[in-house]
């Protein structure tokens, strides 16, 4: 990959400069350290600058040692915002403070494979591509039954939905944990991105989906790079998982109007895909409610509904297991009752509470308890470039 990139760089005289932006809010210091180390260790031939934006965290004193270990790396800059302004505005602060040809957004709980930047840059060589995302996996996959389920959900979302959309150059959501954007495209869209309102209130979440749709609306293509692997922390219990799904459902509904307006310009398959994503859950909800009504009214068991849902679930899971060559995907069948009993009612609630812009995530840092507390382990060379002595810490307090 690097030899290909070197040849590409020689042909174009210079390899694209990349700005990596990492917004942080009340992040666990161990998690942040792993994220920054994975960025510092990128095997990329071109210039790379990293902007870590602390969005008014309440635990800034706890993460300060992590900041200090990277202060000697000239590639790293730290932007300390005086108040919490939200992930979107934190990203924009760094975008406006940087100047690289490409911008890579990385969540602070995400670990990048060493070749992620290189592989995304190779995809972005085509000037018609405005954004590209990598494949997401769960870094804590083995923690609980739910994290295993979410990891399979991510695989299916990336390698079925996003991969199919990428065939037509129109990935509908370049996911936040690892997405690269062309700066020249961002320059055209940044004001629209910053000024998204819903019912007169600023829209503070769903930034990845909204920015992707703005890219498509402006005529740029959006792509998926399956071998650019990013591992991100996923919720390990139901309550935070449902909060996350509620936030995502609200952002999806808010941006559906923009997506519908794009349909005449999209391929017929993508039109069907967008309609299916909105109509499918509705049909499933109607079927489930009809079966429940039949059970309550005449006491008969709606076996045909259950059989149909079970058959569709089995087929989907078996196909996924064959494609991934992993039997564990048979276990994804557990997602069906969760979807029917929890996620469908949650989406209905999201539709009724679209004006609520609460982020619903951690208010204070998720630190380990005293019994399970572990020190932040930073490798002596973490965050240091080969030429990396004599760098300085840049602080932008806003």
PDB file of N, CA and C in Angstrom, residues 120-202:
ATOM      1  N   UNK A 120      -7.449   5.183   3.118  1.00  0.00           N
ATOM      2  CA  UNK A 120      -8.485   6.173   2.841  1.00  0.00           C
ATOM      3  C   UNK A 120      -7.979   7.236   1.862  1.00  0.00           C
ATOM      4  N   UNK A 121      -6.712   7.628   2.001  1.00  0.00           N
ATOM      5  CA  UNK A 121      -6.136   8.609   1.077  1.00  0.00           C
ATOM      6  C   UNK A 121      -6.121   8.063  -0.343  1.00  0.00           C
ATOM      7  N   UNK A 122      -5.774   6.796  -0.513  1.00  0.00           N
ATOM      8  CA  UNK A 122      -5.778   6.186  -1.842  1.00  0.00           C
ATOM      9  C   UNK A 122      -7.164   6.248  -2.468  1.00  0.00           C
ATOM     10  N   UNK A 123      -8.193   6.001  -1.688  1.00  0.00           N
ATOM     11  CA  UNK A 123      -9.567   6.092  -2.200  1.00  0.00           C
ATOM     12  C   UNK A 123      -9.920   7.530  -2.575  1.00  0.00           C
ATOM     13  N   UNK A 124      -9.434   8.495  -1.801  1.00  0.00           N
ATOM     14  CA  UNK A 124      -9.764   9.907  -2.031  1.00  0.00           C
ATOM     15  C   UNK A 124      -8.990  10.519  -3.202  1.00  0.00           C
ATOM     16  N   UNK A 125      -8.157   9.722  -3.879  1.00  0.00           N
ATOM     17  CA  UNK A 125      -7.395  10.226  -5.021  1.00  0.00           C
ATOM     18  C   UNK A 125      -8.321  10.772  -6.113  1.00  0.00           C
ATOM     19  N   UNK A 126      -9.489  10.183  -6.258  1.00  0.00           N
ATOM     20  CA  UNK A 126     -10.472  10.650  -7.237  1.00  0.00           C
ATOM     21  C   UNK A 126     -11.095  11.954  -6.731  1.00  0.00           C
ATOM     22  N   UNK A 127     -10.929  13.072  -7.452  1.00  0.00           N
ATOM     23  CA  UNK A 127     -11.447  14.367  -6.963  1.00  0.00           C
ATOM     24  C   UNK A 127     -12.967  14.426  -6.872  1.00  0.00           C
ATOM     25  N   UNK A 128     -13.660  13.454  -7.494  1.00  0.00           N
ATOM     26  CA  UNK A 128     -15.113  13.444  -7.406  1.00  0.00           C
ATOM     27  C   UNK A 128     -15.637  12.866  -6.112  1.00  0.00           C
ATOM     28  N   UNK A 129     -14.730  12.269  -5.305  1.00  0.00           N
ATOM     29  CA  UNK A 129     -15.135  11.683  -4.021  1.00  0.00           C
ATOM     30  C   UNK A 129     -15.000  12.727  -2.925  1.00  0.00           C
ATOM     31  N   UNK A 130     -16.093  12.991  -2.232  1.00  0.00           N
ATOM     32  CA  UNK A 130     -16.070  13.982  -1.161  1.00  0.00           C
ATOM     33  C   UNK A 130     -15.802  13.394   0.206  1.00  0.00           C
ATOM     34  N   UNK A 131     -16.139  12.099   0.392  1.00  0.00           N
ATOM     35  CA  UNK A 131     -15.970  11.470   1.704  1.00  0.00           C
ATOM     36  C   UNK A 131     -15.818   9.962   1.542  1.00  0.00           C
ATOM     37  N   UNK A 132     -15.121   9.351   2.494  1.00  0.00           N
ATOM     38  CA  UNK A 132     -14.956   7.897   2.513  1.00  0.00           C
ATOM     39  C   UNK A 132     -14.866   7.434   3.958  1.00  0.00           C
ATOM     40  N   UNK A 133     -15.451   6.293   4.237  1.00  0.00           N
ATOM     41  CA  UNK A 133     -15.415   5.743   5.589  1.00  0.00           C
ATOM     42  C   UNK A 133     -14.731   4.381   5.575  1.00  0.00           C
ATOM     43  N   UNK A 134     -14.178   3.991   6.738  1.00  0.00           N
ATOM     44  CA  UNK A 134     -13.587   2.680   6.888  1.00  0.00           C
ATOM     45  C   UNK A 134     -14.572   1.711   7.515  1.00  0.00           C
ATOM     46  N   UNK A 135     -14.134   0.470   7.675  1.00  0.00           N
ATOM     47  CA  UNK A 135     -14.978  -0.550   8.303  1.00  0.00           C
ATOM     48  C   UNK A 135     -14.869  -0.468   9.818  1.00  0.00           C
ATOM     49  N   UNK A 136     -16.024  -0.491  10.482  1.00  0.00           N
ATOM     50  CA  UNK A 136     -16.062  -0.401  11.947  1.00  0.00           C
ATOM     51  C   UNK A 136     -16.227  -1.784  12.568  1.00  0.00           C
ATOM     52  N   UNK A 137     -15.461  -2.017  13.617  1.00  0.00           N
ATOM     53  CA  UNK A 137     -15.631  -3.208  14.435  1.00  0.00           C
ATOM     54  C   UNK A 137     -15.687  -2.768  15.889  1.00  0.00           C
ATOM     55  N   UNK A 138     -16.153  -3.635  16.767  1.00  0.00           N
ATOM     56  CA  UNK A 138     -16.227  -3.310  18.198  1.00  0.00           C
ATOM     57  C   UNK A 138     -14.926  -3.702  18.873  1.00  0.00           C
ATOM     58  N   UNK A 139     -14.235  -2.741  19.468  1.00  0.00           N
ATOM     59  CA  UNK A 139     -12.973  -3.035  20.149  1.00  0.00           C
ATOM     60  C   UNK A 139     -13.204  -3.860  21.414  1.00  0.00           C
ATOM     61  N   UNK A 140     -14.392  -3.726  22.003  1.00  0.00           N
ATOM     62  CA  UNK A 140     -14.726  -4.488  23.224  1.00  0.00           C
ATOM     63  C   UNK A 140     -15.714  -5.601  22.918  1.00  0.00           C
ATOM     64  N   UNK A 141     -15.580  -6.208  21.748  1.00  0.00           N
ATOM     65  CA  UNK A 141     -16.522  -7.226  21.276  1.00  0.00           C
ATOM     66  C   UNK A 141     -16.763  -8.349  22.278  1.00  0.00           C
ATOM     67  N   UNK A 142     -15.749  -8.806  22.964  1.00  0.00           N
ATOM     68  CA  UNK A 142     -15.878  -9.963  23.853  1.00  0.00           C
ATOM     69  C   UNK A 142     -16.317  -9.604  25.270  1.00  0.00           C
ATOM     70  N   UNK A 143     -16.720  -8.356  25.499  1.00  0.00           N
ATOM     71  CA  UNK A 143     -17.048  -7.931  26.862  1.00  0.00           C
ATOM     72  C   UNK A 143     -18.364  -8.532  27.350  1.00  0.00           C
ATOM     73  N   UNK A 144     -19.435  -8.432  26.562  1.00  0.00           N
ATOM     74  CA  UNK A 144     -20.741  -8.965  26.962  1.00  0.00           C
ATOM     75  C   UNK A 144     -21.444  -9.544  25.732  1.00  0.00           C
ATOM     76  N   UNK A 145     -22.583 -10.181  25.979  1.00  0.00           N
ATOM     77  CA  UNK A 145     -23.387 -10.695  24.861  1.00  0.00           C
ATOM     78  C   UNK A 145     -23.817  -9.563  23.943  1.00  0.00           C
ATOM     79  N   UNK A 146     -24.089  -8.374  24.523  1.00  0.00           N
ATOM     80  CA  UNK A 146     -24.553  -7.246  23.718  1.00  0.00           C
ATOM     81  C   UNK A 146     -23.447  -6.714  22.816  1.00  0.00           C
ATOM     82  N   UNK A 147     -22.219  -6.621  23.330  1.00  0.00           N
ATOM     83  CA  UNK A 147     -21.126  -6.124  22.485  1.00  0.00           C
ATOM     84  C   UNK A 147     -20.856  -7.080  21.329  1.00  0.00           C
ATOM     85  N   UNK A 148     -21.031  -8.372  21.571  1.00  0.00           N
ATOM     86  CA  UNK A 148     -20.880  -9.349  20.474  1.00  0.00           C
ATOM     87  C   UNK A 148     -21.960  -9.128  19.414  1.00  0.00           C
ATOM     88  N   UNK A 149     -23.154  -8.846  19.885  1.00  0.00           N
ATOM     89  CA  UNK A 149     -24.266  -8.608  18.969  1.00  0.00           C
ATOM     90  C   UNK A 149     -24.044  -7.318  18.169  1.00  0.00           C
ATOM     91  N   UNK A 150     -23.589  -6.266  18.840  1.00  0.00           N
ATOM     92  CA  UNK A 150     -23.352  -4.991  18.160  1.00  0.00           C
ATOM     93  C   UNK A 150     -22.225  -5.133  17.140  1.00  0.00           C
ATOM     94  N   UNK A 151     -21.193  -5.910  17.475  1.00  0.00           N
ATOM     95  CA  UNK A 151     -20.105  -6.122  16.527  1.00  0.00           C
ATOM     96  C   UNK A 151     -20.625  -6.761  15.237  1.00  0.00           C
ATOM     97  N   UNK A 152     -21.533  -7.719  15.375  1.00  0.00           N
ATOM     98  CA  UNK A 152     -22.132  -8.327  14.178  1.00  0.00           C
ATOM     99  C   UNK A 152     -23.022  -7.322  13.447  1.00  0.00           C
ATOM    100  N   UNK A 153     -23.715  -6.498  14.213  1.00  0.00           N
ATOM    101  CA  UNK A 153     -24.564  -5.462  13.612  1.00  0.00           C
ATOM    102  C   UNK A 153     -23.713  -4.493  12.786  1.00  0.00           C
ATOM    103  N   UNK A 154     -22.537  -4.118  13.309  1.00  0.00           N
ATOM    104  CA  UNK A 154     -21.633  -3.230  12.580  1.00  0.00           C
ATOM    105  C   UNK A 154     -21.127  -3.892  11.301  1.00  0.00           C
ATOM    106  N   UNK A 155     -20.793  -5.190  11.398  1.00  0.00           N
ATOM    107  CA  UNK A 155     -20.300  -5.891  10.212  1.00  0.00           C
ATOM    108  C   UNK A 155     -21.359  -5.888   9.111  1.00  0.00           C
ATOM    109  N   UNK A 156     -22.588  -6.177   9.495  1.00  0.00           N
ATOM    110  CA  UNK A 156     -23.680  -6.206   8.527  1.00  0.00           C
ATOM    111  C   UNK A 156     -23.939  -4.815   7.953  1.00  0.00           C
ATOM    112  N   UNK A 157     -23.926  -3.793   8.801  1.00  0.00           N
ATOM    113  CA  UNK A 157     -24.166  -2.428   8.329  1.00  0.00           C
ATOM    114  C   UNK A 157     -23.079  -1.988   7.352  1.00  0.00           C
ATOM    115  N   UNK A 158     -21.831  -2.365   7.642  1.00  0.00           N
ATOM    116  CA  UNK A 158     -20.719  -1.963   6.772  1.00  0.00           C
ATOM    117  C   UNK A 158     -20.659  -2.800   5.506  1.00  0.00           C
ATOM    118  N   UNK A 159     -20.709  -4.116   5.657  1.00  0.00           N
ATOM    119  CA  UNK A 159     -20.420  -5.005   4.531  1.00  0.00           C
ATOM    120  C   UNK A 159     -21.643  -5.446   3.742  1.00  0.00           C
ATOM    121  N   UNK A 160     -22.813  -5.036   4.179  1.00  0.00           N
ATOM    122  CA  UNK A 160     -24.015  -5.226   3.367  1.00  0.00           C
ATOM    123  C   UNK A 160     -24.523  -3.858   2.910  1.00  0.00           C
ATOM    124  N   UNK A 161     -24.987  -3.060   3.859  1.00  0.00           N
ATOM    125  CA  UNK A 161     -25.612  -1.783   3.506  1.00  0.00           C
ATOM    126  C   UNK A 161     -24.633  -0.803   2.865  1.00  0.00           C
ATOM    127  N   UNK A 162     -23.529  -0.467   3.586  1.00  0.00           N
ATOM    128  CA  UNK A 162     -22.576   0.516   3.044  1.00  0.00           C
ATOM    129  C   UNK A 162     -21.876   0.001   1.789  1.00  0.00           C
ATOM    130  N   UNK A 163     -21.532  -1.280   1.782  1.00  0.00           N
ATOM    131  CA  UNK A 163     -20.848  -1.838   0.615  1.00  0.00           C
ATOM    132  C   UNK A 163     -21.745  -1.782  -0.618  1.00  0.00           C
ATOM    133  N   UNK A 164     -23.042  -2.056  -0.444  1.00  0.00           N
ATOM    134  CA  UNK A 164     -23.974  -1.987  -1.568  1.00  0.00           C
ATOM    135  C   UNK A 164     -24.135  -0.548  -2.043  1.00  0.00           C
ATOM    136  N   UNK A 165     -24.264   0.385  -1.109  1.00  0.00           N
ATOM    137  CA  UNK A 165     -24.406   1.791  -1.489  1.00  0.00           C
ATOM    138  C   UNK A 165     -23.157   2.308  -2.197  1.00  0.00           C
ATOM    139  N   UNK A 166     -21.990   1.815  -1.766  1.00  0.00           N
ATOM    140  CA  UNK A 166     -20.730   2.266  -2.359  1.00  0.00           C
ATOM    141  C   UNK A 166     -20.609   1.846  -3.826  1.00  0.00           C
ATOM    142  N   UNK A 167     -21.313   0.800  -4.221  1.00  0.00           N
ATOM    143  CA  UNK A 167     -21.319   0.398  -5.633  1.00  0.00           C
ATOM    144  C   UNK A 167     -21.806   1.536  -6.521  1.00  0.00           C
ATOM    145  N   UNK A 168     -22.611   2.408  -5.944  1.00  0.00           N
ATOM    146  CA  UNK A 168     -23.175   3.524  -6.693  1.00  0.00           C
ATOM    147  C   UNK A 168     -22.573   4.867  -6.255  1.00  0.00           C
ATOM    148  N   UNK A 169     -21.493   4.789  -5.451  1.00  0.00           N
ATOM    149  CA  UNK A 169     -20.829   6.015  -5.012  1.00  0.00           C
ATOM    150  C   UNK A 169     -21.679   6.875  -4.114  1.00  0.00           C
ATOM    151  N   UNK A 170     -22.569   6.253  -3.355  1.00  0.00           N
ATOM    152  CA  UNK A 170     -23.481   7.041  -2.520  1.00  0.00           C
ATOM    153  C   UNK A 170     -23.726   6.355  -1.184  1.00  0.00           C
ATOM    154  N   UNK A 171     -22.685   6.206  -0.382  1.00  0.00           N
ATOM    155  CA  UNK A 171     -22.858   5.756   1.006  1.00  0.00           C
ATOM    156  C   UNK A 171     -23.669   6.834   1.718  1.00  0.00           C
ATOM    157  N   UNK A 172     -24.786   6.456   2.308  1.00  0.00           N
ATOM    158  CA  UNK A 172     -25.713   7.445   2.864  1.00  0.00           C
ATOM    159  C   UNK A 172     -25.287   7.996   4.220  1.00  0.00           C
ATOM    160  N   UNK A 173     -24.361   7.315   4.882  1.00  0.00           N
ATOM    161  CA  UNK A 173     -23.844   7.827   6.156  1.00  0.00           C
ATOM    162  C   UNK A 173     -22.409   7.354   6.346  1.00  0.00           C
ATOM    163  N   UNK A 174     -21.443   8.269   6.210  1.00  0.00           N
ATOM    164  CA  UNK A 174     -20.045   7.965   6.512  1.00  0.00           C
ATOM    165  C   UNK A 174     -19.872   8.109   8.019  1.00  0.00           C
ATOM    166  N   UNK A 175     -19.778   6.984   8.706  1.00  0.00           N
ATOM    167  CA  UNK A 175     -19.907   6.959  10.168  1.00  0.00           C
ATOM    168  C   UNK A 175     -18.809   7.740  10.886  1.00  0.00           C
ATOM    169  N   UNK A 176     -19.209   8.402  11.965  1.00  0.00           N
ATOM    170  CA  UNK A 176     -18.349   9.305  12.708  1.00  0.00           C
ATOM    171  C   UNK A 176     -17.041   8.757  13.239  1.00  0.00           C
ATOM    172  N   UNK A 177     -16.962   7.490  13.697  1.00  0.00           N
ATOM    173  CA  UNK A 177     -15.703   7.019  14.276  1.00  0.00           C
ATOM    174  C   UNK A 177     -14.515   7.072  13.334  1.00  0.00           C
ATOM    175  N   UNK A 178     -14.743   6.966  12.010  1.00  0.00           N
ATOM    176  CA  UNK A 178     -13.621   6.973  11.068  1.00  0.00           C
ATOM    177  C   UNK A 178     -14.117   7.363   9.685  1.00  0.00           C
ATOM    178  N   UNK A 179     -14.066   8.655   9.361  1.00  0.00           N
ATOM    179  CA  UNK A 179     -14.525   9.131   8.063  1.00  0.00           C
ATOM    180  C   UNK A 179     -13.606  10.242   7.579  1.00  0.00           C
ATOM    181  N   UNK A 180     -13.209  10.170   6.314  1.00  0.00           N
ATOM    182  CA  UNK A 180     -12.306  11.156   5.723  1.00  0.00           C
ATOM    183  C   UNK A 180     -13.077  12.039   4.740  1.00  0.00           C
ATOM    184  N   UNK A 181     -12.755  13.342   4.747  1.00  0.00           N
ATOM    185  CA  UNK A 181     -13.440  14.307   3.891  1.00  0.00           C
ATOM    186  C   UNK A 181     -12.418  15.131   3.103  1.00  0.00           C
ATOM    187  N   UNK A 182     -12.832  15.568   1.916  1.00  0.00           N
ATOM    188  CA  UNK A 182     -12.008  16.464   1.110  1.00  0.00           C
ATOM    189  C   UNK A 182     -12.213  17.888   1.605  1.00  0.00           C
ATOM    190  N   UNK A 183     -11.115  18.589   1.905  1.00  0.00           N
ATOM    191  CA  UNK A 183     -11.249  19.928   2.472  1.00  0.00           C
ATOM    192  C   UNK A 183     -11.950  20.892   1.513  1.00  0.00           C
ATOM    193  N   UNK A 184     -11.652  20.790   0.225  1.00  0.00           N
ATOM    194  CA  UNK A 184     -12.283  21.707  -0.728  1.00  0.00           C
ATOM    195  C   UNK A 184     -13.803  21.531  -0.727  1.00  0.00           C
ATOM    196  N   UNK A 185     -14.276  20.287  -0.507  1.00  0.00           N
ATOM    197  CA  UNK A 185     -15.715  20.044  -0.402  1.00  0.00           C
ATOM    198  C   UNK A 185     -16.249  20.577   0.923  1.00  0.00           C
ATOM    199  N   UNK A 186     -15.485  20.347   1.999  1.00  0.00           N
ATOM    200  CA  UNK A 186     -15.902  20.858   3.313  1.00  0.00           C
ATOM    201  C   UNK A 186     -16.037  22.373   3.304  1.00  0.00           C
ATOM    202  N   UNK A 187     -15.133  23.046   2.593  1.00  0.00           N
ATOM    203  CA  UNK A 187     -15.162  24.506   2.544  1.00  0.00           C
ATOM    204  C   UNK A 187     -16.481  25.010   1.965  1.00  0.00           C
ATOM    205  N   UNK A 188     -17.047  24.261   1.024  1.00  0.00           N
ATOM    206  CA  UNK A 188     -18.317  24.653   0.420  1.00  0.00           C
ATOM    207  C   UNK A 188     -19.507  24.400   1.345  1.00  0.00           C
ATOM    208  N   UNK A 189     -19.356  23.442   2.253  1.00  0.00           N
ATOM    209  CA  UNK A 189     -20.495  22.959   3.030  1.00  0.00           C
ATOM    210  C   UNK A 189     -20.442  23.302   4.506  1.00  0.00           C
ATOM    211  N   UNK A 190     -19.318  23.857   4.965  1.00  0.00           N
ATOM    212  CA  UNK A 190     -19.102  24.010   6.401  1.00  0.00           C
ATOM    213  C   UNK A 190     -20.159  24.891   7.059  1.00  0.00           C
ATOM    214  N   UNK A 191     -20.548  25.971   6.402  1.00  0.00           N
ATOM    215  CA  UNK A 191     -21.560  26.858   6.995  1.00  0.00           C
ATOM    216  C   UNK A 191     -22.910  26.142   7.120  1.00  0.00           C
ATOM    217  N   UNK A 192     -23.285  25.366   6.078  1.00  0.00           N
ATOM    218  CA  UNK A 192     -24.536  24.593   6.150  1.00  0.00           C
ATOM    219  C   UNK A 192     -24.449  23.543   7.251  1.00  0.00           C
ATOM    220  N   UNK A 193     -23.287  22.907   7.350  1.00  0.00           N
ATOM    221  CA  UNK A 193     -23.083  21.865   8.351  1.00  0.00           C
ATOM    222  C   UNK A 193     -23.213  22.436   9.760  1.00  0.00           C
ATOM    223  N   UNK A 194     -22.644  23.619   9.967  1.00  0.00           N
ATOM    224  CA  UNK A 194     -22.671  24.236  11.298  1.00  0.00           C
ATOM    225  C   UNK A 194     -24.048  24.751  11.656  1.00  0.00           C
ATOM    226  N   UNK A 195     -24.808  25.188  10.664  1.00  0.00           N
ATOM    227  CA  UNK A 195     -26.067  25.882  10.940  1.00  0.00           C
ATOM    228  C   UNK A 195     -27.278  25.000  10.707  1.00  0.00           C
ATOM    229  N   UNK A 196     -27.183  23.718  11.038  1.00  0.00           N
ATOM    230  CA  UNK A 196     -28.352  22.847  10.907  1.00  0.00           C
ATOM    231  C   UNK A 196     -29.304  23.110  12.067  1.00  0.00           C
ATOM    232  N   UNK A 197     -30.548  23.395  11.725  1.00  0.00           N
ATOM    233  CA  UNK A 197     -31.569  23.634  12.739  1.00  0.00           C
ATOM    234  C   UNK A 197     -32.730  22.675  12.516  1.00  0.00           C
ATOM    235  N   UNK A 198     -33.422  22.356  13.588  1.00  0.00           N
ATOM    236  CA  UNK A 198     -34.639  21.569  13.493  1.00  0.00           C
ATOM    237  C   UNK A 198     -35.691  22.219  14.377  1.00  0.00           C
ATOM    238  N   UNK A 199     -36.771  22.652  13.753  1.00  0.00           N
ATOM    239  CA  UNK A 199     -37.842  23.366  14.459  1.00  0.00           C
ATOM    240  C   UNK A 199     -37.300  24.545  15.262  1.00  0.00           C
ATOM    241  N   UNK A 200     -36.374  25.274  14.638  1.00  0.00           N
ATOM    242  CA  UNK A 200     -35.842  26.492  15.239  1.00  0.00           C
ATOM    243  C   UNK A 200     -34.744  26.289  16.254  1.00  0.00           C
ATOM    244  N   UNK A 201     -34.374  25.016  16.525  1.00  0.00           N
ATOM    245  CA  UNK A 201     -33.319  24.734  17.502  1.00  0.00           C
ATOM    246  C   UNK A 201     -32.101  24.148  16.783  1.00  0.00           C
ATOM    247  N   UNK A 202     -30.882  24.463  17.268  1.00  0.00           N
ATOM    248  CA  UNK A 202     -29.691  23.861  16.651  1.00  0.00           C
ATOM    249  C   UNK A 202     -29.716  22.350  16.777  1.00  0.00           C
TER     250      UNK A 202
END
